[in-house]
Short mmCIF file of C-alpha atoms in Angstrom, two decimals:
data_model
loop_
_atom_site.label_atom_id
_atom_site.label_comp_id
_atom_site.label_asym_id
_atom_site.label_seq_id
_atom_site.Cartn_x
_atom_site.Cartn_y
_atom_site.Cartn_z
CA UNK O 1 140.21 121.48 57.96
CA UNK O 2 141.05 124.96 59.25
CA UNK O 3 142.35 125.52 62.84
CA UNK O 4 138.95 127.14 63.56
CA UNK O 5 137.27 123.98 62.43
CA UNK O 6 139.47 121.78 64.67
CA UNK O 7 138.57 124.08 67.59
CA UNK O 8 134.84 123.64 66.94
CA UNK O 9 135.28 119.86 66.86
CA UNK O 10 137.28 119.87 70.14
CA UNK O 11 134.68 121.99 71.86
CA UNK O 12 131.92 119.73 70.68
CA UNK O 13 133.76 116.53 71.83
CA UNK O 14 134.53 118.14 75.21
CA UNK O 15 130.88 119.13 75.64
CA UNK O 16 129.77 115.59 74.66
CA UNK O 17 132.23 114.01 77.13
CA UNK O 18 131.04 116.39 80.02
CA UNK O 19 127.40 115.63 79.29
CA UNK O 20 128.00 111.86 79.21
CA UNK O 21 129.90 111.87 82.49
CA UNK O 22 127.42 114.17 84.13
CA UNK O 23 124.45 111.86 83.11
CA UNK O 24 126.14 108.84 84.86
CA UNK O 25 126.26 110.67 88.24
CA UNK O 26 124.24 108.91 90.94
CA UNK O 27 120.98 110.45 92.03
CA UNK O 28 122.87 111.98 94.96
CA UNK O 29 123.70 114.83 92.61
CA UNK O 30 120.20 114.98 91.10
CA UNK O 31 119.20 116.24 94.55
CA UNK O 32 115.56 116.72 94.89
CA UNK O 33 115.26 119.42 92.26
CA UNK O 34 112.38 119.68 89.81
CA UNK O 35 112.47 118.41 86.30
CA UNK O 36 113.17 121.97 84.98
CA UNK O 37 116.43 121.98 86.85
CA UNK O 38 115.37 124.14 89.80
CA UNK O 39 116.95 122.86 93.02
CA UNK O 40 114.62 121.86 95.83
CA UNK O 41 114.96 121.40 99.59
CA UNK O 42 114.43 118.21 101.54
CA UNK O 43 111.97 118.56 104.53
CA UNK O 44 111.22 116.04 107.21
CA UNK O 45 108.51 115.81 109.89
CA UNK O 46 109.02 113.17 112.57
CA UNK O 47 106.13 112.23 114.88
CA UNK O 48 106.18 110.04 118.05
CA UNK O 49 102.51 109.92 118.92
CA UNK O 50 102.58 108.32 122.41
CA UNK O 51 103.78 108.97 125.90
CA UNK O 52 104.60 106.91 129.05
CA UNK O 53 107.71 104.89 129.63
CA UNK O 54 106.26 101.58 128.44
CA UNK O 55 105.95 103.21 124.99
CA UNK O 56 109.71 103.82 125.01
CA UNK O 57 110.08 102.47 121.47
CA UNK O 58 108.14 105.16 119.64
CA UNK O 59 110.32 108.05 120.77
CA UNK O 60 113.42 105.84 120.36
CA UNK O 61 112.45 105.26 116.74
CA UNK O 62 111.90 108.95 116.07
CA UNK O 63 115.16 110.01 117.71
CA UNK O 64 116.98 107.41 115.65
CA UNK O 65 115.39 108.70 112.48
CA UNK O 66 116.56 112.20 113.31
CA UNK O 67 120.14 110.94 113.61
CA UNK O 68 119.86 109.17 110.22
CA UNK O 69 118.52 112.34 108.59
CA UNK O 70 121.24 114.54 110.02
CA UNK O 71 124.00 112.18 108.92
CA UNK O 72 122.24 112.14 105.54
CA UNK O 73 122.81 115.88 105.19
CA UNK O 74 119.43 117.34 106.08
CA UNK O 75 119.67 120.50 108.17
CA UNK O 76 118.09 121.10 111.51
CA UNK O 77 116.09 123.94 109.98
CA UNK O 78 114.37 121.46 107.70
CA UNK O 79 113.59 118.75 110.29
CA UNK O 80 110.61 119.19 112.60
CA UNK O 81 110.14 116.83 115.56
CA UNK O 82 107.04 115.96 117.51
CA UNK O 83 107.68 113.96 120.71
CA UNK O 84 106.19 114.01 124.18
CA UNK O 85 109.71 113.99 125.60
CA UNK O 86 108.89 112.21 128.84
CA UNK O 87 111.07 109.15 128.26
CA UNK O 88 114.71 110.29 128.43
CA UNK O 89 114.41 111.69 132.02
CA UNK O 90 111.69 109.36 133.30
CA UNK O 91 112.66 107.93 136.72
CA UNK O 92 112.41 104.44 135.23
CA UNK O 93 114.93 105.11 132.51
CA UNK O 94 118.15 103.28 133.61
CA UNK O 95 120.26 105.71 131.62
CA UNK O 96 118.98 109.22 132.43
CA UNK O 97 119.11 111.59 129.48
CA UNK O 98 119.92 108.72 127.06
CA UNK O 99 117.60 106.85 124.55
CA UNK O 100 118.74 103.83 122.64
CA UNK O 101 117.00 102.01 119.70
CA UNK O 102 118.79 98.73 119.79
CA UNK O 103 120.69 96.63 122.45
CA UNK O 104 124.26 97.77 121.64
CA UNK O 105 123.08 101.13 120.21
CA UNK O 106 124.44 104.58 120.79
CA UNK O 107 122.49 107.43 122.36
CA UNK O 108 120.02 108.70 119.74
CA UNK O 109 118.48 111.39 122.05
CA UNK O 110 121.42 113.86 121.99
CA UNK O 111 120.86 116.84 119.65
CA UNK O 112 117.28 116.02 118.76
CA UNK O 113 115.29 119.31 118.41
CA UNK O 114 112.28 119.55 120.70
CA UNK O 115 109.92 121.43 118.42
CA UNK O 116 106.65 120.09 119.77
CA UNK O 117 106.58 118.37 123.18
CA UNK O 118 103.97 117.64 125.91
CA UNK O 119 100.59 119.20 125.13
CA UNK O 120 101.81 120.57 121.83
CA UNK O 121 101.95 117.13 120.35
CA UNK O 122 98.45 117.01 118.80
CA UNK O 123 96.66 116.66 115.52
CA UNK O 124 95.95 120.30 115.07
CA UNK O 125 99.59 121.28 115.34
CA UNK O 126 100.70 118.36 113.10
CA UNK O 127 98.26 119.51 110.33
CA UNK O 128 99.33 123.13 110.61
CA UNK O 129 103.00 122.27 110.54
CA UNK O 130 102.78 120.30 107.30
CA UNK O 131 100.50 122.93 105.79
CA UNK O 132 102.94 125.65 106.69
CA UNK O 133 100.24 127.49 108.72
CA UNK O 134 102.18 129.12 111.49
CA UNK O 135 99.28 131.17 112.73
CA UNK O 136 97.37 127.94 113.62
CA UNK O 137 100.06 126.61 115.91
CA UNK O 138 99.56 126.48 119.67
CA UNK O 139 102.64 125.96 121.79
CA UNK O 140 105.95 124.42 120.70
CA UNK O 141 108.70 126.14 118.64
CA UNK O 142 106.13 127.42 116.07
CA UNK O 143 108.32 126.08 113.23
CA UNK O 144 106.44 124.83 110.18
CA UNK O 145 107.28 123.31 106.82
CA UNK O 146 108.05 126.21 104.56
CA UNK O 147 108.16 124.18 101.39
CA UNK O 148 107.83 125.15 97.74
CA UNK O 149 106.66 123.30 94.63
CA UNK O 150 110.27 122.00 94.08
CA UNK O 151 110.67 120.52 97.55
CA UNK O 152 110.44 116.85 98.65
CA UNK O 153 108.86 116.05 102.05
CA UNK O 154 109.44 113.02 104.20
CA UNK O 155 106.93 112.22 106.98
CA UNK O 156 107.70 109.49 109.55
CA UNK O 157 104.97 108.67 112.16
CA UNK O 158 105.63 106.05 114.87
CA UNK O 159 102.75 105.35 117.18
CA UNK O 160 99.84 103.22 118.27
CA UNK O 161 97.20 102.69 115.59
CA UNK O 162 93.80 101.17 114.97
CA UNK O 163 91.65 100.74 111.87
CA UNK O 164 91.34 104.26 110.44
CA UNK O 165 93.23 105.94 113.23
CA UNK O 166 96.66 106.92 114.56
CA UNK O 167 97.09 108.02 118.15
CA UNK O 168 98.18 111.29 119.66
CA UNK O 169 98.89 111.82 123.38
CA UNK O 170 96.67 114.83 123.51
CA UNK O 171 93.20 115.66 122.07
CA UNK O 172 91.69 113.83 119.21
CA UNK O 173 93.23 110.88 117.35
CA UNK O 174 94.47 111.32 113.81
CA UNK O 175 91.69 110.08 111.47
CA UNK O 176 92.60 108.64 108.11
CA UNK O 177 90.21 110.74 106.03
CA UNK O 178 91.27 113.93 107.79
CA UNK O 179 94.90 113.18 106.99
CA UNK O 180 94.13 112.47 103.36
CA UNK O 181 92.16 115.75 103.05
CA UNK O 182 95.25 117.64 104.33
CA UNK O 183 97.58 115.82 101.93
CA UNK O 184 95.17 116.68 99.09
CA UNK O 185 95.11 120.25 100.13
CA UNK O 186 98.92 120.27 100.18
CA UNK O 187 98.94 118.98 96.65
CA UNK O 188 96.42 121.52 95.47
CA UNK O 189 98.47 124.35 97.00
CA UNK O 190 101.65 122.98 95.36
CA UNK O 191 103.46 122.69 98.73
CA UNK O 192 105.79 119.89 97.49
CA UNK O 193 107.09 118.08 94.47
CA UNK O 194 107.14 114.58 95.88
CA UNK O 195 106.37 113.15 99.30
CA UNK O 196 107.21 109.89 101.08
CA UNK O 197 105.36 108.80 104.25
CA UNK O 198 106.45 105.94 106.48
CA UNK O 199 103.96 104.87 109.23
CA UNK O 200 104.72 102.55 112.06
CA UNK O 201 101.44 101.48 113.76
CA UNK O 202 98.93 98.63 114.04
CA UNK O 203 96.47 98.47 111.06
CA UNK O 204 98.55 101.28 109.47
CA UNK O 205 97.48 100.27 105.97
CA UNK O 206 93.95 101.48 106.80
CA UNK O 207 95.21 105.01 106.81
CA UNK O 208 95.71 104.93 103.04
CA UNK O 209 94.01 101.93 101.46
CA UNK O 210 91.30 102.91 99.06
CA UNK O 211 91.61 106.65 99.92
CA UNK O 212 95.16 107.77 98.90
CA UNK O 213 94.96 108.77 95.26
CA UNK O 214 97.75 107.76 92.93
CA UNK O 215 98.05 111.15 91.30
CA UNK O 216 99.27 113.14 94.27
CA UNK O 217 102.94 112.26 93.90
CA UNK O 218 102.81 110.71 97.43
CA UNK O 219 104.17 107.27 98.23
CA UNK O 220 103.22 105.77 101.61
CA UNK O 221 104.80 102.73 103.33
CA UNK O 222 103.16 101.14 106.39
CA UNK O 223 104.38 98.69 109.02
CA UNK O 224 101.26 96.55 108.65
CA UNK O 225 98.35 96.06 106.38
CA UNK O 226 94.81 97.37 107.13
CA UNK O 227 93.88 94.45 109.47
CA UNK O 228 96.82 93.37 111.53
CA UNK O 229 98.99 94.46 114.45
CA UNK O 230 102.58 95.74 114.13
CA UNK O 231 105.30 94.36 116.38
CA UNK O 232 107.90 95.53 118.84
CA UNK O 233 111.54 94.34 118.76
CA UNK O 234 114.45 94.21 121.14
CA UNK O 235 112.04 93.54 123.93
CA UNK O 236 112.79 92.50 127.53
CA UNK O 237 112.73 88.64 127.82
CA UNK O 238 113.13 88.14 124.03
CA UNK O 239 116.25 87.66 121.82
CA UNK O 240 117.99 89.87 121.01
CA UNK O 241 117.01 91.51 124.29
CA UNK O 242 117.81 95.05 125.53
CA UNK O 243 120.44 95.51 128.28
CA UNK O 244 119.32 93.83 131.52
CA UNK O 245 118.50 97.10 133.20
CA UNK O 246 115.74 97.88 130.65
CA UNK O 247 112.78 96.16 132.24
CA UNK O 248 109.42 95.50 130.44
CA UNK O 249 110.01 97.68 127.38
CA UNK O 250 110.88 97.22 123.70
CA UNK O 251 113.67 99.48 122.35
CA UNK O 252 112.16 99.64 118.93
CA UNK O 253 109.47 98.61 116.46
CA UNK O 254 110.25 95.99 113.82
CA UNK O 255 109.41 97.95 110.73
CA UNK O 256 111.08 101.05 112.00
CA UNK O 257 114.26 99.33 113.10
CA UNK O 258 114.36 97.57 109.69
CA UNK O 259 114.33 100.76 107.61
CA UNK O 260 116.51 102.71 109.92
CA UNK O 261 119.22 100.09 110.15
CA UNK O 262 119.08 99.56 106.40
CA UNK O 263 119.52 103.36 105.84
CA UNK O 264 122.50 103.45 108.25
CA UNK O 265 124.22 100.68 106.22
CA UNK O 266 123.87 101.62 102.65
CA UNK O 267 124.52 104.42 100.22
CA UNK O 268 121.06 105.97 99.82
CA UNK O 269 122.13 107.51 96.40
CA UNK O 270 122.27 103.99 95.07
CA UNK O 271 119.23 102.46 96.88
CA UNK O 272 115.74 103.07 95.59
CA UNK O 273 112.44 103.20 97.49
CA UNK O 274 111.54 99.90 95.94
CA UNK O 275 114.79 98.28 97.07
CA UNK O 276 114.34 99.47 100.64
CA UNK O 277 110.67 98.40 100.63
CA UNK O 278 111.66 94.89 99.58
CA UNK O 279 114.43 94.64 102.18
CA UNK O 280 112.24 95.90 104.94
CA UNK O 281 109.27 93.77 103.95
CA UNK O 282 111.42 90.65 104.02
CA UNK O 283 113.10 91.56 107.33
CA UNK O 284 109.80 92.54 109.04
CA UNK O 285 108.63 88.99 108.25
CA UNK O 286 105.74 88.49 105.82
CA UNK O 287 106.45 84.76 105.45
CA UNK O 288 106.12 83.97 109.12
CA UNK O 289 103.12 82.19 110.62
CA UNK O 290 100.09 84.52 110.53
CA UNK O 291 99.70 86.42 113.77
CA UNK O 292 103.44 86.48 114.39
CA UNK O 293 104.51 89.31 112.07
CA UNK O 294 103.11 92.03 109.97
CA UNK O 295 103.00 92.63 106.21
CA UNK O 296 104.75 95.88 105.25
CA UNK O 297 102.53 97.49 102.55
CA UNK O 298 102.74 100.44 100.12
CA UNK O 299 100.12 102.86 98.71
CA UNK O 300 99.96 105.83 96.40
CA UNK O 301 102.13 106.85 93.48
CA UNK O 302 104.09 103.67 92.52
CA UNK O 303 106.23 105.72 90.05
CA UNK O 304 108.12 107.01 93.11
CA UNK O 305 109.38 103.45 93.70
CA UNK O 306 112.22 104.06 91.27
CA UNK O 307 113.48 107.18 93.19
CA UNK O 308 116.60 106.94 95.19
CA UNK O 309 116.24 107.47 98.89
CA UNK O 310 118.81 110.24 98.88
CA UNK O 311 116.04 112.44 97.46
CA UNK O 312 114.10 112.22 100.70
CA UNK O 313 116.39 111.24 103.57
CA UNK O 314 119.80 112.09 102.28
CA UNK O 315 122.81 109.70 102.51
CA UNK O 316 125.74 109.31 104.84
CA UNK O 317 128.93 109.99 102.87
CA UNK O 318 130.57 107.20 104.93
CA UNK O 319 128.39 104.65 103.24
CA UNK O 320 129.34 105.45 99.66
CA UNK O 321 130.97 102.04 99.17
CA UNK O 322 127.99 100.07 100.46
CA UNK O 323 125.21 99.13 98.14
CA UNK O 324 121.88 97.44 98.65
CA UNK O 325 123.28 94.22 97.33
CA UNK O 326 126.07 94.27 99.82
CA UNK O 327 126.02 93.83 103.66
CA UNK O 328 122.59 93.75 105.10
CA UNK O 329 121.24 94.08 108.68
CA UNK O 330 120.75 90.89 110.64
CA UNK O 331 117.51 88.97 110.09
CA UNK O 332 114.77 89.19 112.60
CA UNK O 333 113.12 85.99 114.00
CA UNK O 334 109.35 86.15 114.34
CA UNK O 335 109.73 84.46 117.72
CA UNK O 336 111.51 87.56 119.06
CA UNK O 337 108.59 89.89 118.17
CA UNK O 338 105.93 91.20 120.58
CA UNK O 339 102.48 92.27 119.48
CA UNK O 340 102.46 95.95 120.37
CA UNK O 341 99.09 95.58 122.16
CA UNK O 342 100.70 93.11 124.51
CA UNK O 343 103.59 95.45 125.49
CA UNK O 344 101.72 97.23 128.38
CA UNK O 345 101.01 93.81 129.89
CA UNK O 346 104.72 92.90 129.43
CA UNK O 347 105.69 96.07 131.24
CA UNK O 348 103.42 95.35 134.26
CA UNK O 349 104.40 91.70 134.48
CA UNK O 350 108.07 92.73 134.47
CA UNK O 351 107.46 95.23 137.25
CA UNK O 352 105.71 92.56 139.31
CA UNK O 353 108.53 90.07 138.78
CA UNK O 354 111.30 92.46 139.86
CA UNK O 355 109.58 94.02 142.83
CA UNK O 356 110.01 92.53 146.32
CA UNK O 357 107.17 90.43 147.67
CA UNK O 358 104.61 92.44 149.61
CA UNK O 359 106.19 95.70 148.49
CA UNK O 360 103.90 98.65 147.62
CA UNK O 361 105.45 98.68 144.06
CA UNK O 362 104.50 95.01 143.44
CA UNK O 363 101.02 95.45 144.81
CA UNK O 364 100.45 98.52 142.71
CA UNK O 365 101.62 96.71 139.56
CA UNK O 366 99.48 93.68 140.35
CA UNK O 367 96.46 96.01 140.82
CA UNK O 368 97.06 97.76 137.50
CA UNK O 369 97.55 94.44 135.68
CA UNK O 370 94.32 93.06 137.12
CA UNK O 371 92.42 96.21 136.18
CA UNK O 372 93.85 96.19 132.59
CA UNK O 373 92.95 92.49 132.09
CA UNK O 374 89.44 93.13 133.40
CA UNK O 375 89.08 96.20 131.27
CA UNK O 376 90.08 94.31 128.12
CA UNK O 377 87.65 91.58 128.92
CA UNK O 378 84.86 94.15 129.41
CA UNK O 379 85.74 95.87 126.09
CA UNK O 380 85.50 92.46 124.31
CA UNK O 381 82.01 91.95 125.78
CA UNK O 382 81.01 95.57 125.04
CA UNK O 383 81.71 95.52 121.31
CA UNK O 384 79.75 92.31 120.82
CA UNK O 385 76.77 93.84 122.66
CA UNK O 386 77.12 97.04 120.51
CA UNK O 387 76.98 94.97 117.33
CA UNK O 388 74.02 92.92 118.54
CA UNK O 389 72.06 96.07 119.60
CA UNK O 390 72.89 98.09 116.51
CA UNK O 391 72.34 95.38 113.93
CA UNK O 392 69.64 93.41 115.85
CA UNK O 393 71.55 90.26 115.18
CA UNK O 394 72.84 87.54 117.53
CA UNK O 395 75.61 86.07 115.50
CA UNK O 396 78.02 88.98 115.11
CA UNK O 397 81.52 87.55 115.69
CA UNK O 398 82.40 87.77 112.03
CA UNK O 399 81.88 91.48 112.22
CA UNK O 400 84.52 92.19 114.92
CA UNK O 401 87.07 93.16 112.28
CA UNK O 402 86.59 95.06 109.03
CA UNK O 403 84.92 92.97 106.34
CA UNK O 404 86.14 95.11 103.52
CA UNK O 405 88.20 93.45 100.71
CA UNK O 406 91.67 94.48 99.79
CA UNK O 407 91.80 97.80 98.04
CA UNK O 408 88.55 99.14 99.55
CA UNK O 409 88.54 102.01 102.01
CA UNK O 410 87.74 101.06 105.60
CA UNK O 411 84.51 102.96 105.53
CA UNK O 412 82.37 105.00 103.18
CA UNK O 413 80.83 107.47 105.63
CA UNK O 414 83.77 108.86 107.60
CA UNK O 415 81.62 111.25 109.63
CA UNK O 416 79.60 108.24 110.86
CA UNK O 417 82.87 106.46 111.70
CA UNK O 418 84.26 109.40 113.68
CA UNK O 419 81.04 109.81 115.66
CA UNK O 420 80.96 106.14 116.60
CA UNK O 421 84.67 106.02 117.52
CA UNK O 422 84.30 109.14 119.83
CA UNK O 423 81.26 107.52 121.45
CA UNK O 424 83.09 104.23 121.93
CA UNK O 425 85.94 106.05 123.66
CA UNK O 426 83.74 108.28 125.77
CA UNK O 427 81.26 105.70 126.96
CA UNK O 428 83.29 102.49 127.00
CA UNK O 429 86.73 103.79 127.88
CA UNK O 430 88.30 102.34 124.70
CA UNK O 431 91.94 103.37 124.20
CA UNK O 432 94.57 102.83 121.62
CA UNK O 433 96.35 100.30 123.91
CA UNK O 434 93.55 97.76 123.22
CA UNK O 435 89.90 98.76 122.84
CA UNK O 436 90.21 100.82 119.60
CA UNK O 437 91.37 97.68 117.76
CA UNK O 438 87.63 97.23 117.31
CA UNK O 439 87.11 100.33 115.25
CA UNK O 440 86.82 98.08 112.23
CA UNK O 441 83.63 96.72 113.76
CA UNK O 442 82.34 100.24 114.06
CA UNK O 443 83.17 100.78 110.42
CA UNK O 444 81.16 97.72 109.51
CA UNK O 445 78.14 99.26 111.29
CA UNK O 446 78.51 102.43 109.23
CA UNK O 447 78.94 100.56 106.01
CA UNK O 448 75.69 98.60 106.69
CA UNK O 449 73.77 101.89 106.77
CA UNK O 450 72.59 101.77 110.39
CA UNK O 451 71.29 104.98 111.82
CA UNK O 452 74.11 106.87 113.63
CA UNK O 453 71.96 108.03 116.53
CA UNK O 454 70.65 104.58 117.01
CA UNK O 455 74.08 103.19 117.22
CA UNK O 456 75.29 105.87 119.62
CA UNK O 457 72.34 104.95 121.91
CA UNK O 458 73.43 101.27 121.58
CA UNK O 459 76.95 102.12 122.58
CA UNK O 460 75.66 104.05 125.62
CA UNK O 461 73.42 101.11 126.59
CA UNK O 462 76.07 98.49 126.07
CA UNK O 463 78.69 100.32 128.19
CA UNK O 464 76.30 101.66 130.86
CA UNK O 465 77.27 98.95 133.39
#
């Protein structure tokens, strides 16, 4: 063989060796580029949809997520944060200017960008941000997701929820069908390559079940299925408890703490969405006694399950020697969890216990607790009367929660649903803290084909006294 022939063979062998080595690189080097090799950008939108100090955990979850994303390599310019920002400097915060997400945790508030705070935390701004519609923004930084067809988007939403709804501190709630319409519009406009959505809320599965199509390249993971509460963790009076100076609050939510702590421990270039889903589902507690934990669920494009998390949330270089099969976060006992709808009561009871006898603070907390308990009792009675008047039936207890089977959407007529929900809020004073847990009952009314105007009149009549 000539020297030129030997050279050709050496070049071929070198190219083959280079290709083989390159093909074995972890998905950290695959980045989030498209299949044609074009490199994409990772975008993240973080939303805490509540306010008031007793909802401490939601903003703590979101701030913690920001820190995980930054350590994972995402840039501030690609992370957009919604949070009311009333917790860090609330007079009740024992550590002014500091937010923690676990008992021995570091400050997660420092450095978090305040893109949309106060009144700017609303559904309209959220939709316009993910659609990249800067002209539709009111207040806030005005920053929007400027994504392209090669980009991956991660949305994390921590909040109160109800069947078919997620809360916002201002204006209308986020309705499931409206959210899905926006996601479908983003897909049509080719505003992303792949998208992952994590939702922490009660009945979070109802936001996607039966309505999130599998061909949108969107994978959604929820803290709970469509019919159950989610749970707080690191709550006062429970174990593990927050530092003693944190009275009546939970530092985090069980699902959120589970995925965040898992992401901090492991190399995300070696852990897939499926692996984290399984870890988080086990840690959140699906095998516990019903009513003591929630069932983490997933919806949408299951082909994304094989994707490595680095493609969405990055990975901390310091974790490169840790794998999913290695060290894991400590297990969570279901006995340490608190139903998120009970946390406002926990907060008031704690305030009563630590306030001096006969003090104005104690009397005010007792008054608020009494009013809240009476309001909940009244809401319980109202929804039964609404069902009786609307359906002209007496035995309606089986209709208090959604009667849809697994895989079905909560409701067929979403316009009917929205009308009844707004009427229930306006006439009965139903809120996300408790009353809106009955939106599944309103969905049942719509699914039974009852006249909408007739039902609105029934709501007005039932809640008139």
